[in-house]
Amino acid sequence: MIKDWIVKSRPEENQIKELQSQLNIHDVLCAILLQRGIKNMAEAKSFFRPELGSLHDPFLMKDMDKAVERLTQAIFEEEKILIYGDYDVDGTTSVALAYNFLKDLSPNVFTYIPDRYTEGYGVSRQGIQWAIDHDIQLLITLDCGIRATENVKFAKGHEIDVIICDHHLPGTSLPEAVAILDPKQSDCSYPYDELSGCGIGYKLLEAFSVQNGIDDNKLLGLLDLVAVSIASDIVPITGENRLLAWFGLKKLNNSPLPGFAALIDKANMRTPLSISDVVFGIGPRINAAGRIGHAKTALDLLTQETKEDAYVFAEKLNLENQERRNYDESITASALDMIKEDKLTEKHSTVLFRKDWHKGVIGIVASRCIEHYYKPTIIMTESNGQITGSARSVNGFDIYSALENCSDHLIQFGGHKYAAGLTMTHDKLDDFKIAFEQSVSEMIEEKQKTPVIDVDMEIELADIDFKMFGILKQMGPFGPRNMQPVFCSKNVFLKKEARVLKEKHLKLFLSQAGTSNNFDVIGFNLGHFHNQLDAPFDIAYTIEENHYMGQTTLQLMLKDIRV
C-alpha cells in the first residue's frame, strides 16, 4: 500500500541556534523540541524533568467542591458507596483506583462493572437496580455517566446520590447528579480537558486527600493505574496527562501494584515498559476480560494485595487474551476473504456482516481491514436478534457524520470522528450498505484515501548516535500529540543482502554515503520490498535500542520504504 510522507517544516535556523546555545545538544534535537512548542531552557527543563507540583489544583474543576463534600460525608457516616465504571481499560483502572484508595477508609465500598453484552456501555438500568437492591447511598461513576440522564434520574428517585466522573463530551442536557466532574463541560474552567476517565478519578481523590489531610503517598502509590489508563485510552500525552504518565510509568517499572507485577510476569514482558508496551502488552490483556468474559476478572487482578494472589487472575487474563487473538485472526482472515470475493476493493467503504462473528473483536477486525484496504470500515455481527457493528475510520474522515447521514436505517448509533458503534434490524442491512457507501463517496476527500506517515525531519544516518538517542528517549512518554520522532533518510543502500523473516518481515543492514555508520533495520510486514532494493532507496523510521547477548546497539524500525 502506497503511503504519503508528510515531512514537517523545519523551524527557523535562528530559533534552532538560539535553543542550541541554551541546551548544548544536537541541532536535530533542538528542531524537534521547537516543533513540539519548547522554545527555551525553562520549558525544556519542565518537559524533561516534570514535577508533580506542576499538577493543576483539582478544585479548579467545576463541582469538585460539591463532590469532595459529598464523598467526605459518605466516608464519615459510613454510607454504602458504589464505584461504577466501564468494562474497558480506562473503566477498570478507574474503579480499581477508587476502590484501592477508599477501601481502607470505609468498610462499605463496593464495585460494579456492567456486562459488555447484556448491559452495554455506560450506566445501565441493571446497574442502578443492583445499587437499589444493596441499599447504596452514594454512586460514583467513572469513565461514564455524562449522558446517562434517565438512569441517573432513576437512581435519584430511589434516594441514591450520584457523582459523575467522566471525560466524554456532554449531551444537550446533563444528568441530575450531586456533582459532575468533566472538564469538557463548556462552563468548566479547568485548565486541561484531555484527562482519561481514571485521570478524572485521580483528581477527585487528590482533592479529597487535600481536604481531609491524607498523606500524598497513599494516592501516589496508585499512579501506575493512571498511566495504564492514559496509554490504553489513547488520550493525548500532553500537559497533565504526560506528567501523570511519566510518574505512573516510573511506578509501574519500579514498584508496580501486585496485579500489574503478576501480569507483567505472566506476559513475559521486559522492563522498563514504555507507553507502547502498555498499549500492546498490558492493555489488550485487561480488555480481553470484558471482550471474552467479564471485566470483573481485570478488576479482581488490579485490587489484589499480593502478587501471589494476583497470579490466578493474570493467568486467566492471559488465556482470555489468547482466545481474543484467535478470534481476531480468524475473523480478520474471513473478512479479508469476503472483501475479495464480493469485489469490494473498488468501493469507497467496506461494510461486512456475518452473524457468527464474535462481538468482542469486531472493532479490532475493522482496524485490521483498514491496514489492508484503507477506507472507512464497518464490521457487523448478530447480537440479541439484531445487527450490531463497529465502525472505524481513516485519517481525517468523520465516520460519525457519515453514519448520521444514514441514521434512518439505524436503531441507534454513537461514537466520535474515528470510531463508532451502531445497531440495526436485519431488514435494513442492504439499504444501509447502499446508503453508507453513498455517504462516504460524497464526503471523502482524495487525500483521505491514502495512509499518511508524519515525518518529523529528514536526517543523515551520520546524525544518529547513542547521545542523540539518549535525549530522544527522554522526550517520552510517547503517544498522541507527543509521538515518538519519525525520521527519513534518503539514498541509503544495503551493506548485506536483504532477508525476509517469517515470510513477511524485512531484515536489512544499511549505510549511507559519507558515513561509517551502519545500522540493522527491521521492517514489520514490509517483506514485499526485499527484491526492490538493488539501487539506493529512501526510508522512514524510528530509532530503537536492541538488546542481544549482553550487547546494546541502535537499530532502525522501518515505517516505509520508497524505491
Coordinates of C-alpha atoms in Angstrom, one line a residue:
M1 CA 0.0 0.0 0.0
I2 CA 1.5 3.4 -1.1
K3 CA 1.7 5.9 1.7
D4 CA 2.2 9.7 1.7
W5 CA 5.1 11.0 3.7
I6 CA 4.3 14.4 5.2
V7 CA 7.6 15.9 6.4
K8 CA 7.1 18.7 9.0
S9 CA 8.6 22.1 8.3
R10 CA 12.0 22.7 9.9
P11 CA 11.9 25.6 12.4
E12 CA 13.8 28.8 11.6
E13 CA 17.5 28.4 11.8
N14 CA 17.9 31.3 14.2
Q15 CA 15.4 29.7 16.6
I16 CA 17.3 26.4 16.4
K17 CA 20.7 28.1 17.1
E18 CA 19.2 30.1 20.0
L19 CA 17.8 26.9 21.7
Q20 CA 21.0 25.0 20.9
S21 CA 23.1 27.7 22.6
Q22 CA 21.0 27.2 25.8
L23 CA 20.8 23.4 25.8
N24 CA 24.1 22.4 24.1
I25 CA 22.6 19.5 22.2
H26 CA 22.4 18.4 18.5
D27 CA 20.5 20.8 16.2
V28 CA 18.2 18.0 15.1
L29 CA 17.0 17.6 18.7
C30 CA 16.6 21.3 19.1
A31 CA 14.5 21.4 15.9
I32 CA 12.2 18.6 17.2
L33 CA 11.8 20.4 20.6
L34 CA 10.8 23.6 18.8
Q35 CA 8.3 21.6 16.7
R36 CA 6.7 20.5 20.0
G37 CA 6.5 24.0 21.3
I38 CA 9.6 24.0 23.6
K39 CA 11.4 27.3 22.9
N40 CA 13.8 27.9 25.8
M41 CA 15.7 26.4 28.8
A42 CA 12.8 26.8 31.3
E43 CA 10.3 25.0 29.0
A44 CA 12.9 22.3 28.3
K45 CA 13.5 21.7 32.0
S46 CA 9.8 21.4 32.6
F47 CA 9.5 18.9 29.7
F48 CA 12.5 16.7 30.6
R49 CA 12.2 16.9 34.4
P50 CA 8.5 17.0 35.2
E51 CA 7.4 17.7 38.8
L52 CA 4.2 16.6 40.5
G53 CA 3.9 20.1 41.9
S54 CA 3.0 21.2 38.4
L55 CA -0.3 19.4 38.6
H56 CA -3.3 21.7 38.4
D57 CA -5.3 22.4 41.6
P58 CA -8.1 19.9 41.4
F59 CA -10.6 22.4 42.9
L60 CA -10.4 24.4 39.7
M61 CA -12.6 21.7 38.2
K62 CA -16.3 22.6 38.2
D63 CA -18.3 20.8 41.0
M64 CA -15.1 19.5 42.7
D65 CA -16.1 21.1 46.0
K66 CA -19.5 19.5 45.9
A67 CA -18.1 16.1 45.0
V68 CA -15.5 16.2 47.8
E69 CA -18.1 17.4 50.4
R70 CA -20.5 14.5 49.4
L71 CA -17.8 11.8 49.4
T72 CA -16.4 13.1 52.8
Q73 CA -19.9 12.8 54.2
A74 CA -20.3 9.3 52.9
I75 CA -17.0 8.2 54.4
F76 CA -17.5 9.7 57.8
E77 CA -21.1 8.5 58.1
E78 CA -20.1 5.0 56.8
E79 CA -22.7 5.2 54.0
K80 CA -22.7 2.5 51.3
I81 CA -20.7 3.7 48.3
L82 CA -20.8 2.0 44.9
I83 CA -17.9 2.6 42.5
Y84 CA -19.2 2.1 39.0
G85 CA -17.0 2.0 35.9
D86 CA -16.9 0.9 32.2
Y87 CA -15.6 -2.5 31.1
D88 CA -12.6 -1.3 29.2
V89 CA -9.1 -0.5 30.5
D90 CA -9.9 3.1 31.4
G91 CA -13.0 2.0 33.3
T92 CA -11.5 -0.9 35.1
T93 CA -8.4 1.0 36.2
S94 CA -10.7 3.9 37.3
V95 CA -12.7 1.5 39.5
A96 CA -9.5 -0.1 40.9
L97 CA -8.0 3.3 41.7
A98 CA -11.1 4.5 43.7
Y99 CA -11.6 1.1 45.4
N100 CA -7.9 0.6 46.4
F101 CA -7.9 4.2 47.8
L102 CA -11.2 4.2 49.6
K103 CA -11.4 0.6 51.0
D104 CA -9.1 1.5 53.9
L105 CA -11.2 4.5 54.8
S106 CA -14.6 2.7 54.9
P107 CA -15.9 -0.8 55.2
N108 CA -18.8 0.0 52.9
V109 CA -17.2 0.4 49.5
F110 CA -18.5 -1.8 46.7
T111 CA -17.7 -2.0 42.9
Y112 CA -19.8 -2.6 39.8
I113 CA -18.8 -3.1 36.1
P114 CA -21.6 -3.7 33.6
D115 CA -21.5 -6.8 31.3
R116 CA -20.5 -5.8 27.8
Y117 CA -23.1 -8.0 26.1
T118 CA -26.2 -7.9 28.4
E119 CA -25.9 -4.3 29.7
G120 CA -23.7 -2.5 27.2
Y121 CA -21.7 0.7 27.7
G122 CA -22.3 3.2 30.4
V123 CA -24.6 3.4 33.4
S124 CA -27.2 0.6 32.9
R125 CA -30.6 0.3 34.4
Q126 CA -29.5 -3.1 35.7
G127 CA -26.6 -1.5 37.5
I128 CA -28.8 1.1 39.2
Q129 CA -31.2 -1.7 40.2
W130 CA -28.2 -3.6 41.8
A131 CA -27.4 -0.4 43.8
I132 CA -31.1 -0.1 44.9
D133 CA -31.2 -3.8 46.0
H134 CA -28.0 -3.3 48.0
D135 CA -29.1 -0.1 49.7
I136 CA -26.4 2.0 48.1
Q137 CA -26.5 5.7 49.2
L138 CA -23.7 7.2 47.0
L139 CA -22.9 6.1 43.4
I140 CA -19.7 7.3 41.8
T141 CA -19.5 6.7 38.1
L142 CA -16.0 6.7 36.4
D143 CA -15.3 6.9 32.7
C144 CA -19.1 7.0 32.1
G145 CA -22.3 8.8 33.2
I146 CA -22.2 12.2 31.4
R147 CA -25.1 11.2 29.1
A148 CA -26.9 8.8 31.5
T149 CA -29.7 11.3 32.1
E150 CA -32.5 8.8 32.5
N151 CA -30.7 6.2 34.7
V152 CA -29.2 8.9 37.0
K153 CA -32.8 10.2 37.4
F154 CA -33.9 6.6 38.2
A155 CA -31.2 6.5 40.9
K156 CA -32.1 9.8 42.3
G157 CA -35.8 8.7 42.5
H158 CA -34.5 5.9 44.8
E159 CA -32.6 8.3 47.1
I160 CA -29.2 7.5 45.6
D161 CA -26.9 10.4 45.2
V162 CA -24.6 10.3 42.1
I163 CA -21.2 11.8 41.5
I164 CA -20.2 11.6 37.8
C165 CA -16.5 11.5 36.8
D166 CA -16.3 11.4 33.0
H167 CA -14.1 12.7 30.2
H168 CA -16.5 12.3 27.3
L169 CA -18.4 15.1 25.6
P170 CA -21.7 16.1 27.4
G171 CA -25.0 16.0 25.6
T172 CA -27.5 18.8 25.4
S173 CA -28.9 18.0 28.8
L174 CA -26.9 17.0 31.9
P175 CA -27.9 14.3 34.5
E176 CA -29.3 15.4 37.8
A177 CA -26.2 14.5 39.8
V178 CA -24.9 15.9 43.1
A179 CA -21.7 16.8 41.2
I180 CA -20.4 16.3 37.6
L181 CA -16.7 16.3 37.1
D182 CA -16.0 16.6 33.4
P183 CA -13.6 19.3 32.1
K184 CA -15.3 19.0 28.7
Q185 CA -18.3 20.9 30.1
S186 CA -18.4 24.2 28.3
D187 CA -18.6 26.1 31.6
C188 CA -15.8 24.2 33.3
S189 CA -12.7 26.4 33.6
Y190 CA -10.2 23.6 34.5
P191 CA -7.0 24.3 32.5
Y192 CA -6.7 20.8 30.9
D193 CA -9.6 18.9 29.3
E194 CA -7.9 15.8 27.9
L195 CA -7.7 13.7 31.1
S196 CA -8.6 10.0 30.9
G197 CA -11.6 8.7 33.0
C198 CA -9.1 7.4 35.5
G199 CA -7.4 10.8 35.5
I200 CA -10.7 12.4 36.5
G201 CA -11.0 9.9 39.3
Y202 CA -7.4 10.7 40.4
K203 CA -8.3 14.4 40.6
L204 CA -11.3 13.7 42.8
L205 CA -9.2 11.6 45.2
E206 CA -6.4 14.2 45.1
A207 CA -8.9 16.9 46.1
F208 CA -10.4 14.6 48.8
S209 CA -6.9 14.0 50.2
V210 CA -6.2 17.7 50.4
Q211 CA -9.5 18.4 52.1
N212 CA -9.0 15.6 54.6
G213 CA -5.3 15.8 55.3
I214 CA -4.5 12.4 53.8
D215 CA -0.8 11.7 53.0
D216 CA 0.1 12.2 49.3
N217 CA 1.8 8.8 49.2
K218 CA -1.4 6.9 49.5
L219 CA -2.6 8.2 46.2
L220 CA 0.8 8.4 44.5
G221 CA 1.1 4.7 45.2
L222 CA -1.7 4.1 42.6
L223 CA -0.3 6.2 39.8
D224 CA 0.5 3.1 37.7
L225 CA -3.2 2.6 37.2
V226 CA -3.5 6.2 35.8
A227 CA -0.6 5.6 33.4
V228 CA -2.1 2.4 32.1
S229 CA -5.4 4.2 31.5
I230 CA -3.8 7.1 29.7
A231 CA -1.8 4.7 27.4
S232 CA -4.7 2.4 26.7
D233 CA -7.4 5.0 26.1
I234 CA -5.2 6.8 23.5
V235 CA -5.6 10.2 25.1
P236 CA -3.1 12.9 24.2
I237 CA 0.3 12.6 26.0
T238 CA 0.4 16.3 26.7
G239 CA 0.1 18.6 29.8
E240 CA -1.2 16.9 32.9
N241 CA -1.5 13.5 31.0
R242 CA 2.2 13.5 30.2
L243 CA 3.1 14.4 33.8
L244 CA 0.8 11.6 35.2
A245 CA 2.0 9.1 32.6
W246 CA 5.7 10.0 33.4
F247 CA 5.4 9.3 37.1
G248 CA 2.9 6.4 36.6
L249 CA 5.3 4.6 34.3
K250 CA 8.1 5.1 36.8
K251 CA 5.9 3.5 39.4
L252 CA 4.9 0.7 37.0
N253 CA 8.6 -0.1 36.3
N254 CA 9.9 0.2 39.8
S255 CA 7.2 -0.9 42.2
P256 CA 4.0 -1.9 40.3
L257 CA 0.8 -2.9 42.0
P258 CA 0.6 -6.7 42.7
G259 CA -1.8 -7.2 39.8
F260 CA 0.5 -5.4 37.3
A261 CA 3.5 -7.3 38.6
A262 CA 1.8 -10.6 38.1
L263 CA 0.5 -9.7 34.6
I264 CA 4.0 -8.5 33.5
D265 CA 5.4 -11.8 34.7
K266 CA 2.8 -13.9 33.0
A267 CA 3.1 -12.0 29.8
N268 CA 6.9 -12.3 29.8
M269 CA 7.3 -8.6 29.3
R270 CA 10.7 -7.0 29.6
T271 CA 11.1 -3.9 31.7
P272 CA 11.4 -0.9 31.6
L273 CA 8.0 -0.7 30.0
S274 CA 7.1 2.2 27.6
I275 CA 3.6 3.6 26.7
S276 CA 3.8 1.4 23.6
D277 CA 4.5 -1.7 25.8
V278 CA 1.4 -0.9 27.8
V279 CA -0.8 -0.3 24.7
F280 CA 0.2 -3.6 23.1
G281 CA 1.0 -5.7 26.2
I282 CA -0.9 -4.8 29.3
G283 CA -4.0 -3.0 27.7
P284 CA -5.1 -5.9 25.5
R285 CA -4.9 -8.4 28.4
I286 CA -7.1 -6.2 30.6
N287 CA -9.5 -5.5 27.7
A288 CA -9.8 -9.2 27.0
A289 CA -11.7 -9.8 30.2
G290 CA -14.6 -7.6 29.0
R291 CA -14.4 -8.9 25.5
I292 CA -14.3 -12.7 26.2
G293 CA -15.7 -13.0 29.7
H294 CA -16.5 -10.3 32.2
A295 CA -14.3 -7.3 33.1
K296 CA -14.6 -8.2 36.8
T297 CA -11.6 -10.5 36.2
A298 CA -9.5 -7.4 35.4
L299 CA -10.8 -5.6 38.4
D300 CA -10.0 -8.6 40.6
L301 CA -6.5 -8.6 39.3
L302 CA -6.0 -4.9 40.0
T303 CA -7.3 -5.0 43.5
Q304 CA -5.3 -7.9 44.9
E305 CA -2.9 -7.2 47.8
T306 CA -0.2 -9.7 47.0
K307 CA 1.4 -10.8 43.7
E308 CA 0.8 -14.4 44.6
D309 CA -3.0 -13.8 44.9
A310 CA -2.9 -11.9 41.6
Y311 CA -1.3 -14.7 39.6
V312 CA -4.6 -16.7 39.2
F313 CA -6.3 -13.6 37.6
A314 CA -3.2 -12.8 35.5
E315 CA -3.2 -16.3 34.1
K316 CA -7.0 -16.1 33.3
L317 CA -6.5 -12.8 31.5
N318 CA -3.6 -14.3 29.5
L319 CA -5.8 -17.2 28.4
E320 CA -8.7 -14.9 27.5
N321 CA -6.3 -12.6 25.6
Q322 CA -5.1 -15.7 23.6
E323 CA -8.7 -16.5 22.9
R324 CA -9.3 -12.9 21.8
R325 CA -6.3 -13.1 19.5
N326 CA -7.6 -16.4 17.9
Y327 CA -11.0 -14.8 17.2
D328 CA -9.2 -11.7 15.9
E329 CA -7.0 -13.6 13.5
S330 CA -9.8 -16.0 12.2
I331 CA -12.4 -13.2 11.8
T332 CA -9.9 -10.9 10.1
A333 CA -9.0 -13.7 7.6
S334 CA -12.7 -14.3 6.9
A335 CA -13.3 -10.6 6.5
L336 CA -10.4 -10.1 4.0
D337 CA -11.7 -13.1 2.0
M338 CA -15.2 -11.6 1.8
I339 CA -13.7 -8.3 0.6
K340 CA -12.0 -10.1 -2.3
E341 CA -14.9 -12.5 -3.1
D342 CA -17.5 -9.7 -3.1
K343 CA -15.3 -7.4 -5.1
L344 CA -15.5 -4.6 -2.6
T345 CA -12.0 -3.3 -3.3
E346 CA -13.3 -0.7 -5.8
K347 CA -15.8 0.8 -3.3
H348 CA -15.2 3.9 -1.1
S349 CA -16.2 1.9 2.1
T350 CA -16.1 -1.6 3.5
V351 CA -19.2 -2.9 5.2
L352 CA -19.3 -6.6 6.2
F353 CA -21.7 -8.8 8.2
R354 CA -21.7 -12.3 9.4
K355 CA -23.9 -13.4 12.2
D356 CA -21.4 -15.8 13.9
W357 CA -18.5 -13.3 14.3
H358 CA -17.6 -12.6 17.9
K359 CA -19.0 -9.2 19.0
G360 CA -16.0 -8.6 21.3
V361 CA -13.5 -8.3 18.5
I362 CA -15.3 -6.7 15.6
G363 CA -13.8 -3.2 16.3
I364 CA -10.3 -4.7 16.2
V365 CA -11.1 -6.5 12.9
A366 CA -12.4 -3.3 11.4
S367 CA -9.0 -1.7 12.2
R368 CA -7.2 -4.7 10.7
C369 CA -9.1 -4.5 7.5
I370 CA -8.2 -0.8 7.1
E371 CA -4.5 -1.9 7.3
H372 CA -5.1 -3.9 4.1
Y373 CA -7.8 -1.8 2.4
Y374 CA -7.6 1.9 3.5
K375 CA -11.2 3.0 3.7
P376 CA -13.9 3.7 6.3
T377 CA -14.9 0.2 7.5
I378 CA -17.8 -1.3 9.4
I379 CA -17.7 -4.9 10.7
M380 CA -21.1 -6.3 12.0
T381 CA -22.4 -9.4 13.7
E382 CA -25.7 -10.5 15.3
S383 CA -26.5 -9.8 18.9
N384 CA -29.8 -10.3 20.7
G385 CA -31.6 -10.7 17.4
Q386 CA -30.3 -7.5 15.9
I387 CA -27.3 -6.5 13.9
T388 CA -24.6 -4.7 15.8
G389 CA -21.5 -3.2 14.3
S390 CA -18.2 -1.3 15.0
A391 CA -17.1 1.4 12.6
R392 CA -13.5 2.6 12.2
S393 CA -12.3 5.5 10.1
V394 CA -9.2 6.6 8.1
N395 CA -7.2 9.7 8.8
G396 CA -9.3 12.9 8.6
F397 CA -12.6 11.3 7.7
D398 CA -15.5 11.9 10.1
I399 CA -17.3 8.5 10.2
Y400 CA -19.8 9.7 12.8
S401 CA -21.1 12.3 10.3
A402 CA -21.2 9.6 7.6
L403 CA -23.4 7.5 9.9
E404 CA -25.6 10.4 10.7
N405 CA -26.5 10.6 7.1
C406 CA -27.7 7.0 7.2
S407 CA -29.5 7.2 10.6
D408 CA -32.9 6.4 9.1
H409 CA -31.7 2.8 8.7
L410 CA -30.3 2.5 12.3
I411 CA -31.9 1.9 15.6
Q412 CA -29.1 3.7 17.3
F413 CA -25.5 4.8 16.9
G414 CA -22.9 6.7 18.9
G415 CA -19.2 7.5 18.9
H416 CA -16.9 10.1 17.5
K417 CA -15.0 11.1 14.4
Y418 CA -12.8 8.0 14.1
A419 CA -14.8 5.2 15.8
A420 CA -18.5 4.4 16.4
G421 CA -20.9 1.7 17.3
L422 CA -24.3 1.0 15.6
T423 CA -27.4 -1.2 15.8
M424 CA -30.0 -2.0 13.1
T425 CA -32.6 -4.6 12.3
H426 CA -31.8 -7.3 9.7
D427 CA -34.2 -6.0 7.1
K428 CA -32.3 -2.7 7.0
L429 CA -28.9 -4.2 6.2
D430 CA -28.9 -4.0 2.4
D431 CA -30.3 -0.4 2.3
F432 CA -27.8 0.7 5.0
K433 CA -24.9 -0.6 2.9
I434 CA -26.0 1.4 -0.1
A435 CA -26.7 4.5 2.0
F436 CA -23.3 4.3 3.8
E437 CA -21.4 3.8 0.6
Q438 CA -23.2 6.8 -0.9
S439 CA -22.5 8.9 2.2
V440 CA -18.8 8.1 2.2
S441 CA -18.4 8.6 -1.6
E442 CA -19.9 12.1 -1.2
M443 CA -17.9 13.1 1.8
I444 CA -14.4 11.6 1.4
E445 CA -11.6 13.8 0.0
E446 CA -8.9 12.5 -2.3
K447 CA -6.2 13.0 0.3
Q448 CA -8.1 10.8 2.8
K449 CA -7.8 7.8 0.5
T450 CA -4.1 7.3 1.2
P451 CA -2.5 6.5 4.5
V452 CA -0.1 9.1 5.8
I453 CA 3.2 8.9 7.6
D454 CA 4.1 12.0 9.6
V455 CA 7.8 12.5 9.4
D456 CA 9.4 14.9 11.9
M457 CA 12.6 15.5 10.0
E458 CA 15.0 14.3 7.3
I459 CA 18.4 13.4 8.7
E460 CA 21.6 11.7 7.7
L461 CA 22.5 8.3 9.2
A462 CA 25.7 10.1 10.4
D463 CA 23.5 12.1 12.8
I464 CA 22.5 9.0 14.8
D465 CA 24.5 8.0 17.9
F466 CA 23.8 6.9 21.5
K467 CA 24.0 10.5 22.8
M468 CA 21.3 11.6 20.4
F469 CA 19.2 8.6 21.2
G470 CA 19.5 9.1 24.9
I471 CA 17.9 12.6 24.6
L472 CA 15.3 11.3 22.2
K473 CA 14.2 8.7 24.8
Q474 CA 13.8 11.4 27.4
M475 CA 11.2 13.1 25.2
G476 CA 8.8 10.3 26.2
P477 CA 6.4 9.0 27.3
F478 CA 5.3 8.9 23.6
G479 CA 1.7 8.9 22.4
P480 CA -0.8 11.1 20.7
R481 CA 0.4 14.7 20.2
N482 CA 3.8 13.7 21.6
M483 CA 4.6 10.8 19.2
Q484 CA 8.0 9.1 19.0
P485 CA 10.0 11.1 16.5
V486 CA 9.9 9.7 12.9
F487 CA 12.8 10.4 10.6
C488 CA 13.5 9.9 7.0
S489 CA 16.9 9.4 5.3
K490 CA 17.5 9.4 1.5
N491 CA 19.7 7.3 -0.7
V492 CA 20.6 4.6 1.8
F493 CA 21.9 1.3 0.5
L494 CA 22.3 -2.3 1.5
K495 CA 25.6 -3.5 3.1
K496 CA 24.3 -7.1 3.1
E497 CA 21.6 -8.9 1.2
A498 CA 18.1 -8.3 2.4
R499 CA 16.4 -11.1 4.3
V500 CA 12.8 -12.0 4.9
L501 CA 11.8 -13.3 8.3
K502 CA 8.7 -15.4 8.9
E503 CA 7.7 -14.8 5.2
K504 CA 6.6 -11.2 5.8
H505 CA 9.1 -9.1 7.9
L506 CA 12.2 -7.4 6.4
K507 CA 15.7 -7.5 7.9
L508 CA 18.3 -5.1 6.4
F509 CA 21.8 -3.9 7.1
L510 CA 22.1 -0.3 5.8
S511 CA 24.5 2.6 5.3
Q512 CA 24.7 5.9 3.5
A513 CA 27.4 7.7 1.5
G514 CA 29.6 9.9 3.6
T515 CA 29.4 8.0 6.9
S516 CA 30.8 4.9 8.5
N517 CA 27.5 4.4 10.5
N518 CA 25.8 1.1 9.6
F519 CA 22.5 0.0 11.1
D520 CA 20.5 -3.1 11.5
V521 CA 16.9 -2.4 10.3
I522 CA 13.7 -4.2 10.9
G523 CA 10.5 -3.7 8.8
F524 CA 7.5 -5.5 10.1
N525 CA 5.2 -6.6 7.3
L526 CA 7.5 -5.0 4.7
G527 CA 8.9 -8.2 3.3
H528 CA 7.4 -7.5 -0.1
F529 CA 10.2 -4.9 -0.7
H530 CA 13.1 -7.4 -0.5
N531 CA 13.5 -7.7 -4.2
Q532 CA 13.3 -4.0 -4.9
L533 CA 16.4 -2.7 -3.1
D534 CA 19.3 -3.0 -5.6
A535 CA 19.5 0.7 -6.1
P536 CA 19.7 3.3 -3.3
F537 CA 16.3 4.0 -1.7
D538 CA 14.7 6.2 1.0
I539 CA 13.4 5.1 4.4
A540 CA 11.1 6.4 7.1
Y541 CA 11.8 5.0 10.5
T542 CA 12.1 5.4 14.3
I543 CA 15.3 4.7 16.3
E544 CA 15.2 1.9 18.9
E545 CA 17.6 0.1 21.3
N546 CA 18.3 -3.6 20.6
H547 CA 19.5 -5.8 23.5
Y548 CA 21.1 -9.1 22.4
M549 CA 23.5 -11.4 24.2
G550 CA 24.5 -8.7 26.7
Q551 CA 25.2 -6.1 24.0
T552 CA 23.1 -2.9 23.3
T553 CA 23.0 -1.5 19.8
L554 CA 20.8 1.1 18.0
Q555 CA 18.6 -0.2 15.3
L556 CA 16.1 1.4 12.9
M557 CA 12.4 0.4 12.9
L558 CA 11.0 0.9 9.4
K559 CA 7.7 2.7 8.8
D560 CA 8.0 2.6 5.0
I561 CA 10.4 2.4 2.0
R562 CA 10.5 4.4 -1.2
V563 CA 12.3 2.8 -4.0

